[in-house]
XYZ file of C-alpha atoms in Angstrom:
74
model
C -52.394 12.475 4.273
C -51.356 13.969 0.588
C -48.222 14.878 2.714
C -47.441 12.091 4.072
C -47.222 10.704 1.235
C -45.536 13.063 -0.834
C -42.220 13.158 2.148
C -42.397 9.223 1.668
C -42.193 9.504 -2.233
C -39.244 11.912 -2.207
C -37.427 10.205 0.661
C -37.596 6.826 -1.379
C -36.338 8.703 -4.444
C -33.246 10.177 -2.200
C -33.082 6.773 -0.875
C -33.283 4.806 -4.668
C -30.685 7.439 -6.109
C -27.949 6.692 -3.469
C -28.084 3.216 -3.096
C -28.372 2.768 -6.830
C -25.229 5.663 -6.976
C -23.139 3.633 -3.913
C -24.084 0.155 -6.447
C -22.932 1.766 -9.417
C -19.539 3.022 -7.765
C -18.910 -0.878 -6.165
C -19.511 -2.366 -9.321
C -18.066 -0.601 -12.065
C -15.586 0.932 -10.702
C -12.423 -0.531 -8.748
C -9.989 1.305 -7.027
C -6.223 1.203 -8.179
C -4.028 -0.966 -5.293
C -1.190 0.897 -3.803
C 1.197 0.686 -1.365
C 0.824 2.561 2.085
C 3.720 2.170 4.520
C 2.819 4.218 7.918
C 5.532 4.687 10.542
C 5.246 2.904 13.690
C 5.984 5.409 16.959
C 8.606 3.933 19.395
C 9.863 1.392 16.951
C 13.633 1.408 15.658
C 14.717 -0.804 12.759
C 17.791 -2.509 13.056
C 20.491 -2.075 9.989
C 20.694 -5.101 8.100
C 24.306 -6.743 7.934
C 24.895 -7.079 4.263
C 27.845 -9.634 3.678
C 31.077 -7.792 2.915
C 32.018 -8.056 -1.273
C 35.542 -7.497 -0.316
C 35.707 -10.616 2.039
C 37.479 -13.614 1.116
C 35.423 -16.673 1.908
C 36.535 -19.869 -0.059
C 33.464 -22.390 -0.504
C 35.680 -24.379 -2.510
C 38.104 -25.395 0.421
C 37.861 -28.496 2.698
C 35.584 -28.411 5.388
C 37.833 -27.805 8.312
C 36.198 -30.594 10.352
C 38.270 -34.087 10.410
C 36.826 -37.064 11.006
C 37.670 -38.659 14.381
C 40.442 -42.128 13.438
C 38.586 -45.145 13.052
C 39.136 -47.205 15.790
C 38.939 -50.984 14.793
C 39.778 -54.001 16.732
C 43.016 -55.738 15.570
């Protein structure tokens, strides 16, 4: 029976010190974020189409859409 007991005590003491070790890591101690990018097999990105600087497009102007003529009774 006195070893019984004395396996029982120690395992509880391996037990106690890793929980409390695992509680003591969780709580006190956070882990910094970072970013993790992983590439994906069989997957290929398309380029995105960046609008040309060069390329003259007026906002200002006139829409070129005109308005259908009114048609009114007379």
């Amino acid at each position: 029976m006195p070893t019984l007991f004395r396996f029982l005590m120690i395992l509880c003491t391996i037990v106690g010190v890793v929980a409390g070790s695992l509680y003591v890591l969780a709580e006190y101690f956070q882990p910094e974020p970072k970013e993790i990018s992983k590439a994906l097999r069989n997957v290929k990105a398309q380029p995105v189409d960046e609008p040309n600087s060069t390329a003259s497009t007026d906002t200002s102007a006139a829409p070129s859409f005109t308005a259908p003529p009114s048609h009114r009774a007379q």
